[in-house]
Amino acid sequence: MMPRPHFDFLDLPRQMPQELGVATRLALGGEIYGHFPPAEAKAQAGRCLDCGNPYCSHACPVGNAIPQWLELVRQGRLFEAATLAHETNPLPEICGRVCPQDRLCEGACTLEAGFEAVTIGSLEKYLVDEAFRQGWRPDLSRVKPRRERVAVIGAGPAGLACADRLVRAGVGVTVYDRHDEIGGLLTFGIPPFKLEKSVIATRRQVLEAMGVRFQLATEVGRDIEFGRLMAEHDAVFVGTGATTPVDAGLPGQALPGVLPALPFLIANARRVLGRPLAEDEAAMLDLAGKTVRVLGGGDTAMDCVRTAKRLGAARVSCVYRRDEAGMPGSRREVKNARDEGVEFLFHRAPLAIEGQGRVQALRVARTEATGRGAFSVLEGATETLTADVVILAFGYRPSPPAWLVGHGVRLAGNGLVLGGPAAAGSEPAWCIDSPYQTSLPKLWAGGDALRGADLVVTAVRDGRDAAAAMLRQFKGIAIRSAA
């Protein structure tokens, strides 16, 4: 690369792509940020200081070569930028949209203090979208087919990343998923105002053109036996996620009008995709004119409050037990929710959901911070909030399928699949070099099924790295314990 200017940031402020006005984005329902024009993308990429010690790359869970592809964008070399972005991240256009960059790469940017960070996420989205639009596709012309075949269970980010890396190495891959579209929670959980479904459709086309086979609307354990997949493949990867909601045990949470977050978001995704809705799904989405209280402070809670606004709720509030600084989700999502008219009620811990026949109110206790994210309930300081609908967004725990247990896969006490030395237990019969290999040597796991509910980008990393470990084993490279 040619030497680059290092001080563009002194004259050019940080700029995001054009943002739709609130009324327009609530009416349209799609992504709220537009695309950079090429000249603006080049200019924003030129703000990179090229600081020599790329804190942005170090803070990225997949270790993206961010300064390098920013320079390629600045020079207008989009195809090279897209190729480089895919070297570390099998799903860059998705991570560019849904990663909490303010807590990761952009939060670590040298310019963040004093000059504002480079718009890394928006530029990642731009370079891949525009390269796809211009016809760029991964070059597999030199890939030689291998004899191995791998089954991937779960078409979420971990499974897709694993499939991408395996097929690039010539391995035959079939991905099984119980849904009729790929993406897992990318499709059926994350709302279209953050990730339009056409983005997932494009990625499916790219993967299929690379040679990945998808067998959808197929539930392992019901439509096809897990044992058959193990017998017919050289390896199996499990990326089934963590979708069982955390149970807060609130009195009244069984009342009609109390909705778990994930079924609510899935119903909305099915509506967006034009799928027929069951009666209970349609009822979940009937929020017009209602008062909606969402309990929780993470990105799922932000997805719920913003979805409720788009479904016509008259009043939407996020009820959270800590202060705003203690919220675990993206600061950008909190800002977007506030811009769209969502009310935030901090320092309120839910005590009970009340009503006769259906939800009518939410009783909460006031709290105060006691340091390091801890809080205490103020004695006698309670209040009752009117509510027509209460959405529970307390997070998710592992959801190990019954067939895993039935085949002797070692699980942690909380249901997570055990990988690495922990999976081996006291059995000396096999020895591994990867945290993704389970107690069945042919079975690998990654994403939320292995680590618990986490970010999309960490699931991508797991799928990518599990595939790399499989390939080492396929090639007969000596393996050793990671202990």
Short mmCIF file of C-alpha atoms in Angstrom, two decimals:
data_model
loop_
_atom_site.label_atom_id
_atom_site.label_comp_id
_atom_site.label_asym_id
_atom_site.label_seq_id
_atom_site.Cartn_x
_atom_site.Cartn_y
_atom_site.Cartn_z
CA MET A 1 0.00 0.00 0.00
CA MET A 2 1.07 3.57 -0.63
CA PRO A 3 1.89 5.73 2.41
CA ARG A 4 -1.24 7.33 3.71
CA PRO A 5 -2.05 10.65 5.36
CA HIS A 6 -2.36 10.30 9.11
CA PHE A 7 -4.08 13.52 10.15
CA ASP A 8 -7.36 13.70 8.19
CA PHE A 9 -9.21 13.50 11.52
CA LEU A 10 -8.01 17.01 12.41
CA ASP A 11 -10.16 18.57 9.70
CA LEU A 12 -12.89 15.96 9.19
CA PRO A 13 -15.29 15.12 12.03
CA ARG A 14 -16.79 11.70 12.57
CA GLN A 15 -19.88 11.23 10.43
CA MET A 16 -22.41 8.39 10.46
CA PRO A 17 -24.43 7.51 7.36
CA GLN A 18 -27.66 9.46 6.95
CA GLU A 19 -30.16 8.54 9.64
CA LEU A 20 -33.87 8.37 8.91
CA GLY A 21 -36.09 10.72 10.87
CA VAL A 22 -38.05 9.14 13.69
CA ALA A 23 -41.46 9.34 12.02
CA THR A 24 -40.12 7.83 8.81
CA ARG A 25 -38.24 4.98 10.44
CA LEU A 26 -41.15 4.05 12.69
CA ALA A 27 -43.42 3.91 9.65
CA LEU A 28 -41.05 2.00 7.35
CA GLY A 29 -39.67 -0.47 9.87
CA GLY A 30 -36.35 -1.11 8.08
CA GLU A 31 -32.78 -0.18 8.99
CA ILE A 32 -32.55 3.37 10.26
CA TYR A 33 -29.11 4.14 8.81
CA GLY A 34 -28.53 4.59 5.10
CA HIS A 35 -25.34 3.88 3.17
CA PHE A 36 -22.31 6.09 2.79
CA PRO A 37 -21.85 7.54 -0.70
CA PRO A 38 -18.45 6.30 -1.98
CA ALA A 39 -16.76 9.70 -1.54
CA GLU A 40 -17.96 10.00 2.05
CA ALA A 41 -16.91 6.42 2.84
CA LYS A 42 -13.41 7.14 1.53
CA ALA A 43 -13.23 10.32 3.57
CA GLN A 44 -14.40 8.66 6.80
CA ALA A 45 -11.97 5.77 6.26
CA GLY A 46 -9.22 8.37 5.85
CA ARG A 47 -9.80 9.54 9.42
CA CYS A 48 -7.97 6.43 10.65
CA LEU A 49 -4.79 7.49 12.41
CA ASP A 50 -3.04 4.23 11.46
CA CYS A 51 -1.65 4.43 14.96
CA GLY A 52 0.74 1.49 14.66
CA ASN A 53 -0.73 -0.34 17.65
CA PRO A 54 -4.25 -1.10 16.41
CA TYR A 55 -6.29 -1.08 19.59
CA CYS A 56 -9.40 -1.47 17.43
CA SER A 57 -8.17 -4.83 16.12
CA HIS A 58 -7.17 -5.97 19.61
CA ALA A 59 -10.65 -5.12 20.92
CA CYS A 60 -12.37 -6.99 18.08
CA PRO A 61 -13.28 -10.56 19.12
CA VAL A 62 -12.41 -11.84 15.62
CA GLY A 63 -9.25 -9.73 15.32
CA ASN A 64 -10.27 -7.83 12.19
CA ALA A 65 -7.47 -6.12 10.24
CA ILE A 66 -9.34 -2.84 10.60
CA PRO A 67 -6.66 -0.24 9.73
CA GLN A 68 -5.71 -2.27 6.67
CA TRP A 69 -9.20 -2.53 5.19
CA LEU A 70 -9.93 1.09 6.10
CA GLU A 71 -6.94 2.06 3.96
CA LEU A 72 -8.24 -0.07 1.09
CA VAL A 73 -11.63 1.65 1.36
CA ARG A 74 -9.90 5.04 1.34
CA GLN A 75 -8.18 4.05 -1.89
CA GLY A 76 -11.42 2.75 -3.42
CA ARG A 77 -10.12 -0.82 -3.59
CA LEU A 78 -13.38 -2.40 -2.41
CA PHE A 79 -12.87 -5.93 -3.71
CA GLU A 80 -9.55 -6.17 -1.90
CA ALA A 81 -11.14 -4.70 1.23
CA ALA A 82 -13.96 -7.27 1.10
CA THR A 83 -11.48 -10.11 0.65
CA LEU A 84 -9.43 -8.91 3.61
CA ALA A 85 -12.51 -8.41 5.80
CA HIS A 86 -13.59 -12.01 5.13
CA GLU A 87 -10.20 -13.38 6.12
CA THR A 88 -11.03 -12.84 9.79
CA ASN A 89 -14.83 -12.54 9.77
CA PRO A 90 -17.12 -14.86 7.80
CA LEU A 91 -20.09 -12.48 8.37
CA PRO A 92 -18.67 -8.93 8.24
CA GLU A 93 -21.73 -7.17 6.84
CA ILE A 94 -23.78 -8.57 9.73
CA CYS A 95 -21.28 -7.68 12.45
CA GLY A 96 -21.00 -4.20 10.94
CA ARG A 97 -24.68 -3.79 11.71
CA VAL A 98 -25.24 -5.55 15.03
CA CYS A 99 -21.94 -5.42 16.94
CA PRO A 100 -21.80 -2.99 19.87
CA GLN A 101 -18.89 -1.12 18.30
CA ASP A 102 -19.01 1.50 21.03
CA ARG A 103 -17.92 -1.21 23.49
CA LEU A 104 -15.49 -2.94 21.12
CA CYS A 105 -13.48 -1.58 18.18
CA GLU A 106 -14.76 2.01 18.18
CA GLY A 107 -14.57 2.22 21.95
CA ALA A 108 -10.89 1.26 21.72
CA CYS A 109 -10.10 3.62 18.81
CA THR A 110 -7.23 5.99 19.62
CA LEU A 111 -9.33 8.90 18.35
CA GLU A 112 -12.27 8.16 20.66
CA ALA A 113 -10.81 10.45 23.34
CA GLY A 114 -10.85 13.94 21.88
CA PHE A 115 -11.69 13.44 18.22
CA GLU A 116 -14.38 10.70 18.18
CA ALA A 117 -13.75 7.22 16.87
CA VAL A 118 -13.61 6.22 13.22
CA THR A 119 -17.02 4.92 12.05
CA ILE A 120 -15.68 1.38 11.82
CA GLY A 121 -18.98 -0.48 11.94
CA SER A 122 -20.66 1.61 9.25
CA LEU A 123 -17.61 1.32 7.01
CA GLU A 124 -17.52 -2.46 7.47
CA LYS A 125 -21.16 -2.60 6.42
CA TYR A 126 -20.50 -0.29 3.46
CA LEU A 127 -17.49 -2.11 2.05
CA VAL A 128 -19.20 -5.52 2.02
CA ASP A 129 -22.61 -4.32 0.81
CA GLU A 130 -21.04 -2.30 -1.99
CA ALA A 131 -18.63 -5.06 -2.97
CA PHE A 132 -21.53 -7.53 -3.16
CA ARG A 133 -23.52 -5.03 -5.22
CA GLN A 134 -20.65 -4.68 -7.66
CA GLY A 135 -20.37 -8.44 -8.05
CA TRP A 136 -17.59 -9.44 -5.64
CA ARG A 137 -17.79 -13.00 -4.36
CA PRO A 138 -15.31 -15.16 -2.42
CA ASP A 139 -12.77 -16.72 -4.78
CA LEU A 140 -12.78 -20.49 -4.33
CA SER A 141 -11.28 -21.25 -7.73
CA ARG A 142 -8.16 -22.80 -6.21
CA VAL A 143 -9.95 -24.86 -3.57
CA LYS A 144 -9.48 -28.61 -3.97
CA PRO A 145 -12.36 -30.78 -2.75
CA ARG A 146 -11.62 -32.95 0.28
CA ARG A 147 -13.22 -36.25 1.15
CA GLU A 148 -14.53 -35.14 4.56
CA ARG A 149 -18.17 -34.25 5.15
CA VAL A 150 -19.44 -32.19 8.08
CA ALA A 151 -22.97 -31.64 9.38
CA VAL A 152 -23.68 -28.30 11.04
CA ILE A 153 -26.68 -28.19 13.36
CA GLY A 154 -28.00 -24.65 13.63
CA ALA A 155 -27.90 -21.98 10.93
CA GLY A 156 -27.16 -19.14 13.33
CA PRO A 157 -23.95 -17.09 13.32
CA ALA A 158 -21.77 -19.86 14.80
CA GLY A 159 -23.05 -22.47 12.34
CA LEU A 160 -22.77 -20.17 9.33
CA ALA A 161 -19.23 -19.14 10.24
CA CYS A 162 -18.22 -22.77 10.68
CA ALA A 163 -19.75 -23.73 7.33
CA ASP A 164 -18.01 -20.85 5.57
CA ARG A 165 -14.57 -21.83 6.80
CA LEU A 166 -15.03 -25.53 6.07
CA VAL A 167 -16.28 -25.07 2.52
CA ARG A 168 -13.41 -22.68 1.79
CA ALA A 169 -11.11 -25.62 2.62
CA GLY A 170 -12.95 -28.00 0.29
CA VAL A 171 -14.98 -29.85 2.93
CA GLY A 172 -18.56 -30.79 2.05
CA VAL A 173 -20.98 -29.08 4.44
CA THR A 174 -24.70 -29.49 5.07
CA VAL A 175 -26.38 -27.12 7.54
CA TYR A 176 -29.53 -28.28 9.31
CA ASP A 177 -31.97 -25.89 10.96
CA ARG A 178 -35.51 -26.17 12.31
CA HIS A 179 -36.51 -22.82 10.81
CA ASP A 180 -37.38 -22.33 7.16
CA GLU A 181 -34.75 -19.58 6.75
CA ILE A 182 -31.11 -19.40 7.72
CA GLY A 183 -29.77 -17.00 10.33
CA GLY A 184 -31.20 -18.27 13.60
CA LEU A 185 -31.71 -15.23 15.81
CA LEU A 186 -30.17 -13.04 13.10
CA THR A 187 -33.40 -13.67 11.20
CA PHE A 188 -35.90 -14.54 13.90
CA GLY A 189 -34.65 -12.46 16.82
CA ILE A 190 -32.89 -9.29 15.70
CA PRO A 191 -35.49 -6.84 14.32
CA PRO A 192 -35.26 -5.45 10.77
CA PHE A 193 -34.54 -1.91 11.96
CA LYS A 194 -31.11 -3.27 12.96
CA LEU A 195 -30.68 -6.01 10.36
CA GLU A 196 -32.91 -6.18 7.32
CA LYS A 197 -33.79 -9.71 6.27
CA SER A 198 -32.55 -9.10 2.73
CA VAL A 199 -29.02 -9.00 4.17
CA ILE A 200 -29.41 -12.58 5.41
CA ALA A 201 -30.91 -13.61 2.06
CA THR A 202 -27.85 -12.26 0.25
CA ARG A 203 -25.52 -14.11 2.62
CA ARG A 204 -27.45 -17.32 1.97
CA GLN A 205 -26.98 -16.87 -1.79
CA VAL A 206 -23.25 -16.32 -1.27
CA LEU A 207 -22.87 -19.41 0.92
CA GLU A 208 -24.87 -21.61 -1.43
CA ALA A 209 -22.75 -20.42 -4.36
CA MET A 210 -19.68 -21.42 -2.32
CA GLY A 211 -21.09 -24.94 -1.97
CA VAL A 212 -22.84 -24.93 1.41
CA ARG A 213 -26.03 -27.02 1.41
CA PHE A 214 -28.94 -26.01 3.63
CA GLN A 215 -31.54 -28.49 4.83
CA LEU A 216 -34.08 -26.21 6.48
CA ALA A 217 -37.37 -26.83 8.30
CA THR A 218 -35.57 -29.92 9.61
CA GLU A 219 -35.39 -30.50 13.33
CA VAL A 220 -32.67 -32.84 14.52
CA GLY A 221 -34.16 -35.44 16.83
CA ARG A 222 -37.54 -35.22 15.11
CA ASP A 223 -37.01 -35.14 11.35
CA ILE A 224 -33.54 -36.68 11.32
CA GLU A 225 -31.72 -38.62 13.99
CA PHE A 226 -28.62 -37.16 15.57
CA GLY A 227 -27.03 -40.61 15.55
CA ARG A 228 -27.47 -40.79 11.80
CA LEU A 229 -25.67 -37.46 11.34
CA MET A 230 -22.81 -38.70 13.52
CA ALA A 231 -22.57 -41.94 11.56
CA GLU A 232 -22.70 -40.35 8.11
CA HIS A 233 -20.27 -37.46 8.67
CA ASP A 234 -16.65 -37.06 9.64
CA ALA A 235 -17.61 -34.38 12.16
CA VAL A 236 -20.70 -32.61 13.46
CA PHE A 237 -20.83 -29.03 14.74
CA VAL A 238 -23.55 -27.94 17.17
CA GLY A 239 -24.54 -24.27 17.23
CA THR A 240 -28.03 -24.48 18.68
CA GLY A 241 -27.76 -21.36 20.82
CA ALA A 242 -29.24 -20.46 24.18
CA THR A 243 -32.92 -19.67 23.89
CA THR A 244 -34.50 -20.65 27.21
CA PRO A 245 -35.54 -17.43 28.96
CA VAL A 246 -34.21 -16.66 32.41
CA ASP A 247 -37.10 -17.10 34.82
CA ALA A 248 -37.36 -14.18 37.23
CA GLY A 249 -40.06 -15.96 39.23
CA LEU A 250 -42.22 -12.85 39.45
CA PRO A 251 -45.67 -13.23 40.98
CA GLY A 252 -48.25 -12.77 38.24
CA GLN A 253 -45.95 -13.54 35.33
CA ALA A 254 -48.41 -16.18 34.06
CA LEU A 255 -51.10 -13.55 33.48
CA PRO A 256 -52.27 -12.98 29.90
CA GLY A 257 -50.39 -9.99 28.54
CA VAL A 258 -47.02 -11.08 29.95
CA LEU A 259 -44.76 -11.95 27.02
CA PRO A 260 -41.33 -13.59 26.96
CA ALA A 261 -39.06 -11.49 24.75
CA LEU A 262 -37.97 -14.15 22.27
CA PRO A 263 -41.40 -15.44 21.21
CA PHE A 264 -42.46 -11.81 20.82
CA LEU A 265 -39.50 -11.01 18.58
CA ILE A 266 -39.91 -14.25 16.60
CA ALA A 267 -43.58 -13.46 15.97
CA ASN A 268 -42.61 -10.02 14.71
CA ALA A 269 -39.94 -11.52 12.44
CA ARG A 270 -42.48 -13.93 10.99
CA ARG A 271 -44.79 -10.99 10.33
CA VAL A 272 -42.00 -9.12 8.54
CA LEU A 273 -41.19 -12.21 6.46
CA GLY A 274 -44.85 -12.55 5.47
CA ARG A 275 -45.33 -15.87 7.26
CA PRO A 276 -48.79 -16.83 8.50
CA LEU A 277 -49.15 -16.15 12.22
CA ALA A 278 -50.73 -18.41 14.79
CA GLU A 279 -53.49 -16.87 16.89
CA ASP A 280 -51.22 -16.42 19.91
CA GLU A 281 -48.52 -14.80 17.75
CA ALA A 282 -50.99 -12.30 16.31
CA ALA A 283 -52.17 -11.50 19.85
CA MET A 284 -48.60 -10.77 20.97
CA LEU A 285 -48.25 -8.16 18.24
CA ASP A 286 -51.55 -6.40 18.99
CA LEU A 287 -50.02 -3.44 20.82
CA ALA A 288 -51.76 -0.50 19.17
CA GLY A 289 -52.67 2.12 21.75
CA LYS A 290 -51.37 0.08 24.68
CA THR A 291 -48.95 0.79 27.54
CA VAL A 292 -45.99 -1.59 27.31
CA ARG A 293 -43.41 -2.15 30.04
CA VAL A 294 -40.21 -4.02 29.11
CA LEU A 295 -38.16 -5.49 31.94
CA GLY A 296 -34.40 -5.73 31.36
CA GLY A 297 -31.53 -3.54 30.19
CA GLY A 298 -29.69 -5.42 27.46
CA ASP A 299 -29.89 -5.32 23.69
CA THR A 300 -32.85 -7.74 23.71
CA ALA A 301 -34.78 -5.26 25.84
CA MET A 302 -33.90 -2.49 23.36
CA ASP A 303 -35.11 -4.71 20.50
CA CYS A 304 -38.40 -5.17 22.34
CA VAL A 305 -39.05 -1.52 23.21
CA ARG A 306 -38.23 -0.37 19.68
CA THR A 307 -40.38 -3.10 18.15
CA ALA A 308 -43.28 -2.13 20.42
CA LYS A 309 -43.06 1.46 19.16
CA ARG A 310 -43.28 0.22 15.57
CA LEU A 311 -46.34 -1.85 16.44
CA GLY A 312 -48.17 1.27 17.55
CA ALA A 313 -47.93 1.11 21.33
CA ALA A 314 -49.04 4.39 22.89
CA ARG A 315 -46.48 4.31 25.69
CA VAL A 316 -43.35 2.18 25.93
CA SER A 317 -40.92 2.14 28.83
CA CYS A 318 -37.82 0.18 29.75
CA VAL A 319 -37.82 -0.69 33.44
CA TYR A 320 -34.33 -1.42 34.75
CA ARG A 321 -33.00 -2.08 38.23
CA ARG A 322 -29.70 -0.21 37.79
CA ASP A 323 -28.75 3.14 36.28
CA GLU A 324 -28.04 3.85 32.62
CA ALA A 325 -24.30 3.32 33.02
CA GLY A 326 -25.01 -0.18 34.30
CA MET A 327 -26.93 -1.27 31.23
CA PRO A 328 -25.10 -4.13 29.48
CA GLY A 329 -26.21 -3.32 25.94
CA SER A 330 -25.09 -0.94 23.22
CA ARG A 331 -25.15 2.78 24.02
CA ARG A 332 -26.19 3.41 20.42
CA GLU A 333 -29.30 1.24 20.88
CA VAL A 334 -30.26 3.12 24.05
CA LYS A 335 -29.92 6.42 22.17
CA ASN A 336 -32.00 5.14 19.27
CA ALA A 337 -34.72 3.92 21.63
CA ARG A 338 -34.80 7.25 23.44
CA ASP A 339 -34.97 9.13 20.12
CA GLU A 340 -37.97 7.01 19.17
CA GLY A 341 -39.90 7.99 22.27
CA VAL A 342 -39.10 5.15 24.65
CA GLU A 343 -39.18 6.11 28.33
CA PHE A 344 -36.45 4.81 30.64
CA LEU A 345 -37.28 4.09 34.26
CA PHE A 346 -34.00 3.40 36.04
CA HIS A 347 -33.43 2.17 39.60
CA ARG A 348 -36.64 0.15 39.60
CA ALA A 349 -36.64 -3.56 40.43
CA PRO A 350 -39.79 -5.50 39.52
CA LEU A 351 -41.64 -7.06 42.43
CA ALA A 352 -44.85 -8.41 40.91
CA ILE A 353 -47.14 -8.23 37.90
CA GLU A 354 -50.74 -7.51 38.91
CA GLY A 355 -54.13 -7.73 37.34
CA GLN A 356 -57.53 -9.41 37.27
CA GLY A 357 -57.81 -11.75 34.32
CA ARG A 358 -54.89 -10.08 32.51
CA VAL A 359 -52.08 -7.62 33.15
CA GLN A 360 -53.09 -4.28 34.60
CA ALA A 361 -50.04 -3.09 36.50
CA LEU A 362 -46.42 -3.65 37.38
CA ARG A 363 -45.29 -3.19 40.97
CA VAL A 364 -41.66 -2.12 41.40
CA ALA A 365 -39.27 -1.18 44.19
CA ARG A 366 -36.90 1.78 43.99
CA THR A 367 -33.23 0.90 44.20
CA GLU A 368 -29.94 2.67 44.78
CA ALA A 369 -26.43 1.88 43.57
CA THR A 370 -24.04 0.38 46.09
CA GLY A 371 -20.94 0.23 43.87
CA ARG A 372 -19.47 -1.98 41.12
CA GLY A 373 -22.82 -2.65 39.47
CA ALA A 374 -24.46 -3.73 42.73
CA PHE A 375 -27.65 -2.19 44.04
CA SER A 376 -29.94 -2.43 47.02
CA VAL A 377 -33.69 -2.06 47.32
CA LEU A 378 -34.88 0.98 49.26
CA GLU A 379 -37.11 -0.20 52.06
CA GLY A 380 -40.70 0.94 51.68
CA ALA A 381 -40.05 2.73 48.37
CA THR A 382 -42.43 0.97 46.00
CA GLU A 383 -44.67 2.19 43.21
CA THR A 384 -47.25 0.76 40.87
CA LEU A 385 -46.99 1.36 37.11
CA THR A 386 -49.99 0.87 34.88
CA ALA A 387 -49.41 -1.72 32.15
CA ASP A 388 -51.38 -3.44 29.42
CA VAL A 389 -48.44 -5.60 28.36
CA VAL A 390 -45.25 -6.61 30.19
CA ILE A 391 -42.36 -8.08 28.20
CA LEU A 392 -39.74 -10.09 30.08
CA ALA A 393 -36.24 -9.56 28.67
CA PHE A 394 -33.98 -10.93 31.41
CA GLY A 395 -31.73 -12.90 29.07
CA TYR A 396 -31.38 -16.53 28.08
CA ARG A 397 -29.78 -19.67 29.40
CA PRO A 398 -28.57 -22.77 27.56
CA SER A 399 -31.05 -24.95 25.73
CA PRO A 400 -29.32 -28.33 25.32
CA PRO A 401 -31.38 -30.60 23.04
CA ALA A 402 -32.41 -33.94 24.53
CA TRP A 403 -30.42 -35.82 21.89
CA LEU A 404 -27.18 -34.38 23.24
CA VAL A 405 -27.80 -35.90 26.65
CA GLY A 406 -29.07 -39.11 25.05
CA HIS A 407 -25.76 -39.61 23.29
CA GLY A 408 -23.66 -39.00 26.38
CA VAL A 409 -22.37 -35.51 25.58
CA ARG A 410 -20.94 -33.99 28.75
CA LEU A 411 -22.74 -30.84 29.88
CA ALA A 412 -22.04 -28.36 32.63
CA GLY A 413 -24.50 -28.09 35.48
CA ASN A 414 -26.12 -25.07 33.84
CA GLY A 415 -26.67 -26.95 30.57
CA LEU A 416 -23.74 -25.58 28.57
CA VAL A 417 -21.94 -28.03 26.33
CA LEU A 418 -18.53 -28.77 27.81
CA GLY A 419 -15.60 -28.36 25.44
CA GLY A 420 -11.85 -28.73 25.76
CA PRO A 421 -10.21 -30.53 28.68
CA ALA A 422 -13.35 -30.12 30.81
CA ALA A 423 -15.23 -32.28 28.32
CA ALA A 424 -12.74 -35.12 28.63
CA GLY A 425 -13.34 -35.61 32.32
CA SER A 426 -11.18 -38.44 33.67
CA GLU A 427 -11.22 -40.38 30.40
CA PRO A 428 -7.69 -40.59 28.95
CA ALA A 429 -8.86 -42.14 25.67
CA TRP A 430 -8.61 -38.95 23.66
CA CYS A 431 -6.76 -35.67 23.90
CA ILE A 432 -7.69 -32.38 22.28
CA ASP A 433 -6.20 -29.06 21.36
CA SER A 434 -9.42 -27.10 20.94
CA PRO A 435 -11.97 -25.74 23.43
CA TYR A 436 -14.66 -26.52 20.87
CA GLN A 437 -14.30 -30.31 20.84
CA THR A 438 -16.77 -32.12 23.10
CA SER A 439 -16.70 -35.43 24.94
CA LEU A 440 -17.58 -37.10 21.62
CA PRO A 441 -14.42 -36.59 19.54
CA LYS A 442 -16.40 -36.17 16.31
CA LEU A 443 -18.71 -33.59 17.88
CA TRP A 444 -17.80 -29.91 18.11
CA ALA A 445 -19.74 -26.97 19.52
CA GLY A 446 -19.62 -23.20 19.60
CA GLY A 447 -21.59 -20.03 20.16
CA ASP A 448 -24.18 -19.66 22.89
CA ALA A 449 -24.57 -23.44 23.28
CA LEU A 450 -20.97 -23.55 24.50
CA ARG A 451 -20.47 -20.20 26.27
CA GLY A 452 -23.97 -18.98 27.15
CA ALA A 453 -25.81 -15.97 25.73
CA ASP A 454 -23.23 -13.66 24.21
CA LEU A 455 -22.57 -11.44 21.21
CA VAL A 456 -23.07 -12.37 17.56
CA VAL A 457 -19.39 -11.71 16.92
CA THR A 458 -18.24 -14.17 19.60
CA ALA A 459 -20.46 -16.84 18.06
CA VAL A 460 -18.87 -16.06 14.67
CA ARG A 461 -15.42 -16.45 16.21
CA ASP A 462 -16.38 -19.79 17.76
CA GLY A 463 -17.67 -21.19 14.49
CA ARG A 464 -14.61 -19.96 12.60
CA ASP A 465 -12.12 -21.33 15.13
CA ALA A 466 -13.93 -24.64 15.59
CA ALA A 467 -13.73 -25.17 11.83
CA ALA A 468 -10.00 -24.43 11.89
CA ALA A 469 -9.50 -27.02 14.65
CA MET A 470 -11.51 -29.60 12.69
CA LEU A 471 -9.36 -29.00 9.64
CA ARG A 472 -6.20 -29.53 11.66
CA GLN A 473 -7.56 -32.85 12.80
CA PHE A 474 -8.64 -33.82 9.28
CA LYS A 475 -5.13 -33.10 8.01
CA GLY A 476 -3.61 -35.36 10.64
CA ILE A 477 -1.77 -32.63 12.49
CA ALA A 478 -0.65 -33.83 15.89
CA ILE A 479 -3.00 -32.68 18.61
CA ARG A 480 -2.37 -32.12 22.26
CA SER A 481 -4.29 -31.09 25.32
CA ALA A 482 -5.04 -27.40 25.76
CA ALA A 483 -4.49 -27.75 29.49
#
